[in-house]
C-alpha cells in the first residue's frame, strides 16, 4: 500500500470494482480496499440482473451465469398468476462474478487490498482527503484526491464525512434468502409472490440457479418486522410449506434500501455510489446494475476532476446530475413514486 | 443498550444502515456497538434485523 493515490475506492462489490476499473483504465492510480477477507462473500443478493444490463459491463461468461430466465410469474394474494416476458434475466453466481469484476479492475492497473478496512476519513476542513486503512492489525494513512464510497448498505464512510445516510425504517427491506437444492422448479422462470401473507410490504422471490436449485428469498418492509414476524420467519414458513424436502445449502440475510437516494451523492473530495447512495430499485430490490452504472459514472467524474485539478463538491456534482438525468436515474425516480403509492 | 446475539447474527449490515446515531459498525464479519453513541430508547436496529439477532435490554 502506498501513502497516496489519485482515487481510493472503499468497497469491493460491483460498484467499487467497476469504479476502480474505469478510473484505472483512464490512467489514474487507484487503490480499492475491501474490508472482508475475500470478495464476493458472504452473498447478500438475489443475484439477478437483466442480460442487456449485464452486457453493458462485461461479456456473458458461463462461469458466473447460473441460469438464463425468459419469464417472470407474479403470484397475487388470491393465487392468481400473471406471466410477464420482459427481456432475458441472468441469475449470477456472485461469488464468481464479483471476483471477476475485481480481477478486471486489477488487470486495468488498480491495486486491490482485501481484509483492509477504511476506519475513518482523513479530512481537511470539509474536504475528504483520503482514509485511515486498517489491515492485519496495522494502520495506514492513505491520501487520495477523491474517495469513492462504495461501501454498500452498511455504508459508514459518507456518514463520517458528514453526509446523512441513515435509512428510515419504512425505507428498507429486511431480507432473508436460502439457496435451496433438489427441488422441482422451472429453471427458466422467476416467481414473485406478492401478498401480505407471504411478505408484508414486500415480496417473496424464487430465482432459479440451474436445475433443481433456486434462491428463495423474502423481503419485508422494515416497519413490518417484529419478533415472530421477521424475514426469516416468513421464509421458513414458505419453504417448509412448499419445499419441505429441499436442501438448504446457503443462508443469507440483508437489507435493501428502498428509500429515496441520498439528496446529494457528491461532496468535497468524495463520490457515493450504488447501495451506499441508496440506489437499489425500490420496487424489485435489484441493485447490481445501478451499482455498476453509478460506479462507472463516478469514476468518469473523478477522472475529469483529477485531470482538471478540481475535486470540489461543485465540480463533482456533475456526477450527481449525470446519474439523475440518465435513463437509470429517471427510471429510479419513477420507481420511487411507484413505491410511495404502494405504501 | 443492546445485546448482539452473535450466534444468530448474519452480519448483513441492515441494522447499521438504520442506526441514526452511527453506533453500529460491521467490522469484517463482526458487528460492533458503541455504547456511548447507542441511544437507550431506540430500537430501530433490533426491529429491522431479519434474524432477531439484536436484543434490547430493558432500562
mmCIF file of C-alpha atoms in Angstrom:
data_model
loop_
_atom_site.group_PDB
_atom_site.id
_atom_site.type_symbol
_atom_site.label_atom_id
_atom_site.label_comp_id
_atom_site.label_asym_id
_atom_site.label_seq_id
_atom_site.Cartn_x
_atom_site.Cartn_y
_atom_site.Cartn_z
ATOM 1 C CA UNK A 1 0.000 0.000 0.000
ATOM 2 C CA UNK A 2 1.357 3.402 -0.955
ATOM 3 C CA UNK A 3 0.606 6.533 1.014
ATOM 4 C CA UNK A 4 -1.195 8.337 -1.765
ATOM 5 C CA UNK A 5 -3.319 7.613 -4.830
ATOM 6 C CA UNK A 6 -5.458 9.581 -7.235
ATOM 7 C CA UNK A 7 -8.530 7.536 -6.290
ATOM 8 C CA UNK A 8 -9.376 5.469 -3.223
ATOM 9 C CA UNK A 9 -12.365 3.152 -3.657
ATOM 10 C CA UNK A 10 -13.944 1.893 -0.426
ATOM 11 C CA UNK A 11 -15.720 -1.428 -1.026
ATOM 12 C CA UNK A 12 -15.162 -4.294 -3.446
ATOM 13 C CA UNK A 13 -18.705 -5.047 -4.634
ATOM 14 C CA UNK A 14 -19.864 -4.390 -8.197
ATOM 15 C CA UNK A 15 -19.997 -0.592 -7.714
ATOM 16 C CA UNK A 16 -16.476 -0.349 -6.339
ATOM 17 C CA UNK A 17 -14.978 -2.813 -8.803
ATOM 18 C CA UNK A 18 -16.401 -1.039 -11.850
ATOM 19 C CA UNK A 19 -15.362 2.357 -10.449
ATOM 20 C CA UNK A 20 -11.806 1.119 -9.857
ATOM 21 C CA UNK A 21 -11.573 -0.456 -13.290
ATOM 22 C CA UNK A 22 -12.896 2.672 -15.033
ATOM 23 C CA UNK A 23 -10.515 5.008 -13.211
ATOM 24 C CA UNK A 24 -7.517 2.695 -13.735
ATOM 25 C CA UNK A 25 -8.293 2.327 -17.443
ATOM 26 C CA UNK A 26 -8.146 6.124 -17.704
ATOM 27 C CA UNK A 27 -4.600 6.011 -16.320
ATOM 28 C CA UNK A 28 -5.233 7.110 -12.737
ATOM 29 C CA UNK A 29 -3.586 5.471 -9.738
ATOM 30 C CA UNK A 30 -6.290 3.573 -7.859
ATOM 31 C CA UNK A 31 -6.459 1.706 -4.567
ATOM 32 C CA UNK A 32 -9.539 -0.401 -3.788
ATOM 33 C CA UNK A 33 -9.991 -1.623 -0.223
ATOM 34 C CA UNK A 34 -12.385 -4.429 0.729
ATOM 35 C CA UNK A 35 -12.921 -4.987 4.446
ATOM 36 C CA UNK A 36 -13.757 -8.655 4.097
ATOM 37 C CA UNK A 37 -11.040 -11.199 3.621
ATOM 38 C CA UNK A 38 -12.493 -12.240 0.273
ATOM 39 C CA UNK A 39 -14.504 -10.502 -2.420
ATOM 40 C CA UNK A 40 -17.986 -11.814 -3.212
ATOM 41 C CA UNK A 41 -18.776 -13.434 0.122
ATOM 42 C CA UNK A 42 -20.945 -13.618 2.044
ATOM 43 C CA UNK A 43 -23.522 -13.269 -0.742
ATOM 44 C CA UNK A 44 -26.215 -10.745 0.088
ATOM 45 C CA UNK A 45 -28.107 -10.766 -3.172
ATOM 46 C CA UNK A 46 -30.864 -12.473 -5.139
ATOM 47 C CA UNK A 47 -28.185 -12.449 -7.856
ATOM 48 C CA UNK A 48 -30.394 -11.362 -10.749
ATOM 49 C CA UNK A 49 -29.676 -8.781 -13.447
ATOM 50 C CA UNK A 50 -31.110 -8.043 -16.890
ATOM 51 C CA UNK A 51 -28.997 -9.627 -19.625
ATOM 52 C CA UNK A 52 -28.737 -6.347 -21.556
ATOM 53 C CA UNK A 53 -27.727 -4.577 -18.346
ATOM 54 C CA UNK A 54 -25.002 -7.126 -17.675
ATOM 55 C CA UNK A 55 -23.636 -6.813 -21.201
ATOM 56 C CA UNK A 56 -23.049 -3.085 -20.737
ATOM 57 C CA UNK A 57 -20.255 -4.029 -18.334
ATOM 58 C CA UNK A 58 -18.955 -7.495 -19.081
ATOM 59 C CA UNK A 59 -19.387 -10.273 -21.626
ATOM 60 C CA UNK A 60 -21.695 -13.081 -20.530
ATOM 61 C CA UNK A 61 -19.439 -15.901 -19.350
ATOM 62 C CA UNK A 62 -20.880 -19.262 -18.367
ATOM 63 C CA UNK A 63 -18.576 -19.344 -15.321
ATOM 64 C CA UNK A 64 -20.674 -16.808 -13.468
ATOM 65 C CA UNK A 65 -24.074 -17.447 -15.043
ATOM 66 C CA UNK A 66 -26.227 -19.938 -13.163
ATOM 67 C CA UNK A 67 -29.458 -19.535 -15.128
ATOM 68 C CA UNK A 68 -30.981 -17.625 -18.033
ATOM 69 C CA UNK A 69 -34.578 -16.669 -17.384
ATOM 70 C CA UNK A 70 -37.178 -15.849 -20.029
ATOM 71 C CA UNK A 71 -40.285 -15.179 -17.973
ATOM 72 C CA UNK A 72 -41.487 -13.859 -14.623
ATOM 73 C CA UNK A 73 -44.641 -15.052 -12.908
ATOM 74 C CA UNK A 74 -46.344 -12.722 -10.443
ATOM 75 C CA UNK A 75 -48.482 -14.571 -7.917
ATOM 76 C CA UNK A 76 -51.071 -12.475 -6.091
ATOM 77 C CA UNK A 77 -52.795 -12.915 -2.713
ATOM 78 C CA UNK A 78 -55.610 -14.991 -4.294
ATOM 79 C CA UNK A 79 -53.020 -17.244 -6.015
ATOM 80 C CA UNK A 80 -53.814 -15.509 -9.317
ATOM 81 C CA UNK A 81 -50.903 -15.714 -11.731
ATOM 82 C CA UNK A 82 -49.669 -13.259 -14.280
ATOM 83 C CA UNK A 83 -46.799 -14.126 -16.596
ATOM 84 C CA UNK A 84 -44.544 -11.390 -17.928
ATOM 85 C CA UNK A 85 -41.996 -11.721 -20.704
ATOM 86 C CA UNK A 86 -39.796 -8.686 -20.220
ATOM 87 C CA UNK A 87 -36.426 -9.480 -21.741
ATOM 88 C CA UNK A 88 -33.904 -12.007 -20.544
ATOM 89 C CA UNK A 89 -32.711 -12.080 -16.972
ATOM 90 C CA UNK A 90 -29.472 -13.622 -15.791
ATOM 91 C CA UNK A 91 -29.070 -15.261 -12.409
ATOM 92 C CA UNK A 92 -25.447 -14.802 -11.436
ATOM 93 C CA UNK A 93 -23.125 -16.645 -9.149
ATOM 94 C CA UNK A 94 -21.997 -13.576 -7.229
ATOM 95 C CA UNK A 95 -19.075 -15.400 -5.641
ATOM 96 C CA UNK A 96 -17.534 -15.780 -9.082
ATOM 97 C CA UNK A 97 -18.981 -12.656 -10.673
ATOM 98 C CA UNK A 98 -17.739 -10.213 -8.036
ATOM 99 C CA UNK A 99 -14.259 -11.717 -8.167
ATOM 100 C CA UNK A 100 -14.241 -11.457 -11.948
ATOM 101 C CA UNK A 101 -15.116 -7.748 -11.722
ATOM 102 C CA UNK A 102 -12.349 -7.212 -9.184
ATOM 103 C CA UNK A 103 -9.907 -9.078 -11.385
ATOM 104 C CA UNK A 104 -10.826 -6.793 -14.301
ATOM 105 C CA UNK A 105 -10.067 -3.797 -12.075
ATOM 106 C CA UNK A 106 -6.725 -5.307 -11.104
ATOM 107 C CA UNK A 107 -5.909 -6.089 -14.743
ATOM 108 C CA UNK A 108 -6.616 -2.447 -15.601
ATOM 109 C CA UNK A 109 -3.985 -1.458 -13.041
ATOM 110 C CA UNK A 110 -5.924 -0.860 -9.829
ATOM 111 C CA UNK A 111 -4.308 -2.033 -6.604
ATOM 112 C CA UNK A 112 -6.605 -4.299 -4.584
ATOM 113 C CA UNK A 113 -6.286 -4.807 -0.832
ATOM 114 C CA UNK A 114 -8.586 -7.255 0.950
ATOM 115 C CA UNK A 115 -9.218 -7.539 4.670
ATOM 116 C CA UNK A 116 -8.458 -3.826 4.626
ATOM 117 C CA UNK A 117 -10.995 -1.543 6.251
ATOM 118 C CA UNK A 118 -11.387 2.199 5.888
ATOM 119 C CA UNK A 119 -11.943 3.115 9.537
ATOM 120 C CA UNK A 120 -12.048 6.914 9.256
ATOM 121 C CA UNK A 121 -11.813 9.609 6.619
ATOM 122 C CA UNK A 122 -8.881 11.987 6.514
ATOM 123 C CA UNK A 123 -10.472 15.423 6.474
ATOM 124 C CA UNK A 124 -9.098 18.880 5.782
ATOM 125 C CA UNK A 125 -11.945 21.118 6.917
ATOM 126 C CA UNK A 126 -14.967 19.906 4.959
ATOM 127 C CA UNK A 127 -12.904 18.108 2.335
ATOM 128 C CA UNK A 128 -12.275 14.374 2.239
ATOM 129 C CA UNK A 129 -8.583 13.774 1.511
ATOM 130 C CA UNK A 130 -8.241 10.029 1.989
ATOM 131 C CA UNK A 131 -8.806 7.459 4.686
ATOM 132 C CA UNK A 132 -7.247 5.591 7.538
ATOM 133 C CA UNK A 133 -6.934 1.957 6.443
ATOM 134 C CA UNK A 134 -6.646 -0.849 8.955
ATOM 135 C CA UNK A 135 -5.285 -4.157 7.764
ATOM 136 C CA UNK A 136 -3.987 -7.121 9.770
ATOM 137 C CA UNK A 137 -3.584 -5.007 12.894
ATOM 138 C CA UNK A 138 -1.695 -2.247 11.094
ATOM 139 C CA UNK A 139 -2.884 1.271 10.431
ATOM 140 C CA UNK A 140 -2.119 3.186 7.253
ATOM 141 C CA UNK A 141 -2.922 6.775 6.353
ATOM 142 C CA UNK A 142 -3.763 6.782 2.676
ATOM 143 C CA UNK A 143 -4.328 10.078 0.962
ATOM 144 C CA UNK A 144 -6.406 10.337 -2.198
ATOM 145 C CA UNK A 145 -7.572 13.150 -4.412
ATOM 146 C CA UNK A 146 -11.015 11.560 -4.454
ATOM 147 C CA UNK A 147 -12.627 8.822 -2.370
ATOM 148 C CA UNK A 148 -15.391 6.777 -3.989
ATOM 149 C CA UNK A 149 -17.624 5.376 -1.242
ATOM 150 C CA UNK A 150 -18.924 2.023 -2.493
ATOM 151 C CA UNK A 151 -19.430 0.556 0.949
ATOM 152 C CA UNK A 152 -22.934 -0.755 0.446
ATOM 153 C CA UNK A 153 -25.962 -0.915 2.705
ATOM 154 C CA UNK A 154 -23.861 -0.580 5.866
ATOM 155 C CA UNK A 155 -22.056 2.435 4.431
ATOM 156 C CA UNK A 156 -20.317 4.468 7.100
ATOM 157 C CA UNK A 157 -17.801 6.396 5.080
ATOM 158 C CA UNK A 158 -20.146 9.078 3.766
ATOM 159 C CA UNK A 159 -21.680 9.431 7.240
ATOM 160 C CA UNK A 160 -18.254 10.027 8.757
ATOM 161 C CA UNK A 161 -17.686 12.671 6.113
ATOM 162 C CA UNK A 162 -20.819 14.484 7.309
ATOM 163 C CA UNK A 163 -23.466 13.201 4.876
ATOM 164 C CA UNK A 164 -26.652 11.796 6.424
ATOM 165 C CA UNK A 165 -27.087 8.285 5.066
ATOM 166 C CA UNK A 166 -29.446 6.929 7.736
ATOM 167 C CA UNK A 167 -32.305 4.914 6.245
ATOM 168 C CA UNK A 168 -35.747 5.289 7.837
ATOM 169 C CA UNK A 169 -37.456 2.054 8.879
ATOM 170 C CA UNK A 170 -40.042 2.452 6.106
ATOM 171 C CA UNK A 171 -37.222 2.847 3.599
ATOM 172 C CA UNK A 172 -35.557 -0.535 3.991
ATOM 173 C CA UNK A 173 -36.488 -4.101 3.131
ATOM 174 C CA UNK A 174 -35.381 -6.654 5.686
ATOM 175 C CA UNK A 175 -34.467 -9.764 3.709
ATOM 176 C CA UNK A 176 -33.595 -13.414 4.181
ATOM 177 C CA UNK A 177 -32.746 -15.932 1.486
ATOM 178 C CA UNK A 178 -31.906 -19.621 1.203
ATOM 179 C CA UNK A 179 -30.230 -21.422 -1.620
ATOM 180 C CA UNK A 180 -32.488 -24.476 -1.835
ATOM 181 C CA UNK A 181 -31.422 -27.569 -3.757
ATOM 182 C CA UNK A 182 -33.151 -30.690 -5.016
ATOM 183 C CA UNK A 183 -36.496 -29.019 -5.673
ATOM 184 C CA UNK A 184 -38.922 -29.122 -8.598
ATOM 185 C CA UNK A 185 -38.766 -25.782 -10.354
ATOM 186 C CA UNK A 186 -38.900 -24.432 -13.889
ATOM 187 C CA UNK A 187 -35.341 -23.257 -14.361
ATOM 188 C CA UNK A 188 -36.373 -20.687 -16.986
ATOM 189 C CA UNK A 189 -38.935 -18.916 -14.828
ATOM 190 C CA UNK A 190 -38.692 -16.492 -11.909
ATOM 191 C CA UNK A 191 -41.563 -16.293 -9.459
ATOM 192 C CA UNK A 192 -42.657 -13.358 -7.334
ATOM 193 C CA UNK A 193 -45.203 -13.833 -4.572
ATOM 194 C CA UNK A 194 -46.840 -10.533 -3.824
ATOM 195 C CA UNK A 195 -49.144 -10.806 -0.860
ATOM 196 C CA UNK A 196 -49.221 -9.515 2.721
ATOM 197 C CA UNK A 197 -49.333 -13.126 3.963
ATOM 198 C CA UNK A 198 -46.102 -14.105 2.227
ATOM 199 C CA UNK A 199 -44.221 -10.815 2.587
ATOM 200 C CA UNK A 200 -45.866 -7.755 4.169
ATOM 201 C CA UNK A 201 -44.796 -4.583 2.372
ATOM 202 C CA UNK A 202 -42.527 -6.551 0.089
ATOM 203 C CA UNK A 203 -42.397 -9.781 -1.881
ATOM 204 C CA UNK A 204 -41.053 -13.286 -1.913
ATOM 205 C CA UNK A 205 -38.941 -14.462 -4.818
ATOM 206 C CA UNK A 206 -37.822 -17.703 -6.387
ATOM 207 C CA UNK A 207 -34.836 -17.235 -8.695
ATOM 208 C CA UNK A 208 -33.660 -20.478 -10.320
ATOM 209 C CA UNK A 209 -29.955 -21.205 -10.165
ATOM 210 C CA UNK A 210 -29.961 -24.039 -12.658
ATOM 211 C CA UNK A 211 -31.532 -27.474 -12.486
ATOM 212 C CA UNK A 212 -33.415 -28.213 -9.226
ATOM 213 C CA UNK A 213 -31.839 -25.299 -7.402
ATOM 214 C CA UNK A 214 -33.028 -21.782 -6.565
ATOM 215 C CA UNK A 215 -32.535 -18.703 -4.438
ATOM 216 C CA UNK A 216 -35.726 -18.461 -2.414
ATOM 217 C CA UNK A 217 -35.918 -15.221 -0.510
ATOM 218 C CA UNK A 218 -38.236 -12.795 1.164
ATOM 219 C CA UNK A 219 -38.030 -9.069 1.751
ATOM 220 C CA UNK A 220 -40.442 -7.321 4.115
ATOM 221 C CA UNK A 221 -40.697 -3.628 4.851
ATOM 222 C CA UNK A 222 -38.689 -2.622 7.917
ATOM 223 C CA UNK A 223 -41.819 -1.314 9.652
ATOM 224 C CA UNK A 224 -43.435 -4.772 9.349
ATOM 225 C CA UNK A 225 -40.557 -6.558 11.034
ATOM 226 C CA UNK A 226 -41.153 -7.778 14.618
ATOM 227 C CA UNK A 227 -40.460 -10.753 16.840
ATOM 228 C CA UNK A 228 -42.038 -13.821 15.261
ATOM 229 C CA UNK A 229 -42.725 -11.835 12.087
ATOM 230 C CA UNK A 230 -39.239 -11.323 10.767
ATOM 231 C CA UNK A 231 -37.976 -12.011 7.234
ATOM 232 C CA UNK A 232 -36.559 -15.353 8.404
ATOM 233 C CA UNK A 233 -39.953 -16.368 9.864
ATOM 234 C CA UNK A 234 -41.781 -15.718 6.585
ATOM 235 C CA UNK A 235 -39.068 -17.540 4.661
ATOM 236 C CA UNK A 236 -39.102 -20.581 6.950
ATOM 237 C CA UNK A 237 -42.878 -20.760 6.724
ATOM 238 C CA UNK A 238 -42.856 -20.641 2.924
ATOM 239 C CA UNK A 239 -40.040 -23.119 2.415
ATOM 240 C CA UNK A 240 -41.419 -25.610 4.954
ATOM 241 C CA UNK A 241 -44.846 -25.423 3.321
ATOM 242 C CA UNK A 242 -43.787 -25.526 -0.330
ATOM 243 C CA UNK A 243 -40.400 -27.256 -0.405
ATOM 244 C CA UNK A 244 -40.294 -29.439 2.724
ATOM 245 C CA UNK A 245 -37.714 -31.770 1.161
ATOM 246 C CA UNK A 246 -35.476 -29.061 -0.242
ATOM 247 C CA UNK A 247 -31.894 -28.995 0.940
ATOM 248 C CA UNK A 248 -30.740 -25.616 2.172
ATOM 249 C CA UNK A 249 -27.059 -25.150 1.366
ATOM 250 C CA UNK A 250 -26.693 -21.428 1.913
ATOM 251 C CA UNK A 251 -28.403 -18.905 4.154
ATOM 252 C CA UNK A 252 -28.055 -15.199 3.615
ATOM 253 C CA UNK A 253 -29.626 -12.077 5.030
ATOM 254 C CA UNK A 254 -29.523 -8.448 4.097
ATOM 255 C CA UNK A 255 -31.090 -5.031 3.974
ATOM 256 C CA UNK A 256 -32.125 -3.429 0.697
ATOM 257 C CA UNK A 257 -32.592 0.345 0.613
ATOM 258 C CA UNK A 258 -35.998 1.206 -0.849
ATOM 259 C CA UNK A 259 -35.887 4.837 0.243
ATOM 260 C CA UNK A 260 -35.123 7.826 -1.920
ATOM 261 C CA UNK A 261 -31.485 8.192 -2.951
ATOM 262 C CA UNK A 262 -29.202 10.452 -0.937
ATOM 263 C CA UNK A 263 -30.074 14.109 -1.547
ATOM 264 C CA UNK A 264 -26.551 14.683 -2.794
ATOM 265 C CA UNK A 265 -24.163 11.934 -3.860
ATOM 266 C CA UNK A 266 -21.062 14.133 -4.040
ATOM 267 C CA UNK A 267 -19.216 16.389 -1.625
ATOM 268 C CA UNK A 268 -15.705 17.854 -1.470
ATOM 269 C CA UNK A 269 -13.363 15.016 -2.396
ATOM 270 C CA UNK A 270 -15.982 12.250 -2.258
ATOM 271 C CA UNK A 271 -18.458 10.472 -4.533
ATOM 272 C CA UNK A 272 -21.041 7.945 -3.307
ATOM 273 C CA UNK A 273 -22.248 5.064 -5.456
ATOM 274 C CA UNK A 274 -24.547 2.030 -5.518
ATOM 275 C CA UNK A 275 -26.281 0.856 -2.339
ATOM 276 C CA UNK A 276 -24.231 3.353 -0.312
ATOM 277 C CA UNK A 277 -26.039 6.100 -2.277
ATOM 278 C CA UNK A 278 -29.311 4.185 -1.654
ATOM 279 C CA UNK A 279 -29.742 3.386 -5.331
ATOM 280 C CA UNK A 280 -31.217 -0.092 -5.462
ATOM 281 C CA UNK A 281 -34.569 -0.459 -7.187
ATOM 282 C CA UNK A 282 -37.203 0.344 -4.513
ATOM 283 C CA UNK A 283 -39.804 -1.905 -6.151
ATOM 284 C CA UNK A 284 -37.850 -5.013 -7.159
ATOM 285 C CA UNK A 285 -34.819 -4.654 -4.883
ATOM 286 C CA UNK A 286 -32.415 -5.092 -7.789
ATOM 287 C CA UNK A 287 -29.193 -3.211 -7.229
ATOM 288 C CA UNK A 288 -26.340 -4.699 -9.252
ATOM 289 C CA UNK A 289 -26.911 -2.698 -12.425
ATOM 290 C CA UNK A 290 -27.425 0.629 -10.660
ATOM 291 C CA UNK A 291 -24.289 -0.064 -8.638
ATOM 292 C CA UNK A 292 -22.147 -0.720 -11.704
ATOM 293 C CA UNK A 293 -23.731 2.163 -13.599
ATOM 294 C CA UNK A 294 -23.102 4.734 -10.879
ATOM 295 C CA UNK A 295 -19.673 3.229 -10.181
ATOM 296 C CA UNK A 296 -18.666 3.899 -13.751
ATOM 297 C CA UNK A 297 -20.191 7.400 -13.859
ATOM 298 C CA UNK A 298 -18.498 8.325 -10.586
ATOM 299 C CA UNK A 299 -15.128 7.151 -11.877
ATOM 300 C CA UNK A 300 -15.589 9.160 -15.062
ATOM 301 C CA UNK A 301 -16.376 12.258 -12.999
ATOM 302 C CA UNK A 302 -13.368 11.545 -10.786
ATOM 303 C CA UNK A 303 -11.074 11.216 -13.811
ATOM 304 C CA UNK A 304 -12.293 14.537 -15.142
ATOM 305 C CA UNK A 305 -11.877 16.164 -11.706
ATOM 306 C CA UNK A 306 -8.309 14.892 -11.288
ATOM 307 C CA UNK A 307 -7.351 15.972 -14.812
ATOM 308 C CA UNK A 308 -8.817 19.428 -14.173
ATOM 309 C CA UNK A 309 -7.201 19.693 -10.757
ATOM 310 C CA UNK A 310 -10.597 20.436 -9.216
ATOM 311 C CA UNK A 311 -12.042 17.963 -6.715
ATOM 312 C CA UNK A 312 -14.503 20.391 -5.140
ATOM 313 C CA UNK A 313 -18.108 19.445 -4.485
ATOM 314 C CA UNK A 314 -19.193 21.962 -7.101
ATOM 315 C CA UNK A 315 -17.165 20.132 -9.748
ATOM 316 C CA UNK A 316 -18.033 16.611 -8.557
ATOM 317 C CA UNK A 317 -21.757 17.330 -8.527
ATOM 318 C CA UNK A 318 -21.565 16.754 -12.308
ATOM 319 C CA UNK A 319 -21.714 13.043 -11.334
ATOM 320 C CA UNK A 320 -24.852 13.592 -9.261
ATOM 321 C CA UNK A 321 -26.552 15.345 -12.156
ATOM 322 C CA UNK A 322 -25.334 12.737 -14.659
ATOM 323 C CA UNK A 323 -26.933 9.752 -12.959
ATOM 324 C CA UNK A 324 -30.140 11.618 -12.106
ATOM 325 C CA UNK A 325 -30.550 12.700 -15.722
ATOM 326 C CA UNK A 326 -29.705 9.256 -17.144
ATOM 327 C CA UNK A 327 -32.299 6.636 -18.117
ATOM 328 C CA UNK A 328 -31.318 4.786 -14.946
ATOM 329 C CA UNK A 329 -31.920 7.878 -12.818
ATOM 330 C CA UNK A 330 -35.271 8.628 -14.414
ATOM 331 C CA UNK A 331 -36.414 5.048 -14.020
ATOM 332 C CA UNK A 332 -35.278 5.137 -10.414
ATOM 333 C CA UNK A 333 -37.338 8.274 -9.794
ATOM 334 C CA UNK A 334 -40.410 6.589 -11.325
ATOM 335 C CA UNK A 335 -39.861 3.503 -9.183
ATOM 336 C CA UNK A 336 -39.623 5.652 -6.058
ATOM 337 C CA UNK A 337 -43.032 7.105 -6.928
ATOM 338 C CA UNK A 338 -44.451 3.622 -7.501
ATOM 339 C CA UNK A 339 -43.101 2.506 -4.130
ATOM 340 C CA UNK A 340 -44.611 5.550 -2.385
ATOM 341 C CA UNK A 341 -48.001 4.865 -3.938
ATOM 342 C CA UNK A 342 -47.846 1.222 -2.916
ATOM 343 C CA UNK A 343 -47.369 2.184 0.723
ATOM 344 C CA UNK B 1 -28.382 -0.705 25.423
ATOM 345 C CA UNK B 2 -28.472 -3.611 23.063
ATOM 346 C CA UNK B 3 -27.088 -7.112 23.179
ATOM 347 C CA UNK B 4 -25.951 -8.776 19.995
ATOM 348 C CA UNK B 5 -26.653 -12.499 19.782
ATOM 349 C CA UNK B 6 -23.515 -13.370 17.860
ATOM 350 C CA UNK B 7 -24.623 -16.934 17.238
ATOM 351 C CA UNK B 8 -27.680 -15.582 15.385
ATOM 352 C CA UNK B 9 -26.255 -12.505 13.593
ATOM 353 C CA UNK B 10 -25.839 -12.921 9.825
ATOM 354 C CA UNK B 11 -23.606 -9.803 9.677
ATOM 355 C CA UNK B 12 -25.734 -8.281 6.900
ATOM 356 C CA UNK B 13 -25.495 -4.642 7.959
ATOM 357 C CA UNK B 14 -29.220 -3.815 7.789
ATOM 358 C CA UNK B 15 -29.018 -2.586 11.401
ATOM 359 C CA UNK B 16 -26.054 -0.327 10.622
ATOM 360 C CA UNK B 17 -27.999 1.454 7.884
ATOM 361 C CA UNK B 18 -30.953 2.400 10.118
ATOM 362 C CA UNK B 19 -28.932 3.479 13.169
ATOM 363 C CA UNK B 20 -29.378 7.266 13.430
ATOM 364 C CA UNK B 21 -26.504 7.667 15.902
ATOM 365 C CA UNK B 22 -23.858 5.780 13.967
ATOM 366 C CA UNK B 23 -23.399 3.480 16.965
ATOM 367 C CA UNK B 24 -23.166 0.264 14.966
ATOM 368 C CA UNK B 25 -20.443 -0.859 12.642
ATOM 369 C CA UNK B 26 -19.816 -4.047 10.762
ATOM 370 C CA UNK B 27 -16.110 -4.702 11.107
ATOM 371 C CA UNK B 28 -15.375 -7.514 8.678
ATOM 372 C CA UNK B 29 -17.937 -10.071 9.894
ATOM 373 C CA UNK B 30 -18.187 -8.683 13.415
ATOM 374 C CA UNK B 31 -20.951 -6.313 14.444
ATOM 375 C CA UNK B 32 -19.704 -3.801 16.970
ATOM 376 C CA UNK B 33 -21.727 -1.348 19.046
ATOM 377 C CA UNK B 34 -20.513 1.896 20.550
ATOM 378 C CA UNK B 35 -22.265 2.015 23.923
ATOM 379 C CA UNK B 36 -21.702 5.756 24.224
ATOM 380 C CA UNK B 37 -23.454 6.583 20.956
ATOM 381 C CA UNK B 38 -26.224 3.958 21.294
ATOM 382 C CA UNK B 39 -29.457 5.661 22.435
ATOM 383 C CA UNK B 40 -31.272 3.898 25.299
ATOM 384 C CA UNK B 41 -34.841 4.111 23.982
ATOM 385 C CA UNK B 42 -34.103 3.446 20.332
ATOM 386 C CA UNK B 43 -34.905 0.013 18.951
ATOM 387 C CA UNK B 44 -34.603 0.508 15.215
ATOM 388 C CA UNK B 45 -31.752 -1.970 14.770
ATOM 389 C CA UNK B 46 -33.486 -4.654 16.763
ATOM 390 C CA UNK B 47 -36.685 -4.132 14.726
ATOM 391 C CA UNK B 48 -35.117 -4.283 11.278
ATOM 392 C CA UNK B 49 -32.922 -7.339 11.903
ATOM 393 C CA UNK B 50 -34.043 -10.165 9.571
ATOM 394 C CA UNK B 51 -32.987 -12.775 12.146
ATOM 395 C CA UNK B 52 -33.770 -11.251 15.533
ATOM 396 C CA UNK B 53 -30.119 -11.108 16.492
ATOM 397 C CA UNK B 54 -30.292 -7.853 18.455
ATOM 398 C CA UNK B 55 -31.882 -7.826 21.894
ATOM 399 C CA UNK B 56 -32.762 -4.613 23.622
ATOM 400 C CA UNK B 57 -32.249 -4.748 27.337
ATOM 401 C CA UNK B 58 -34.939 -3.008 29.349
ATOM 402 C CA UNK B 59 -33.980 0.195 31.084
#
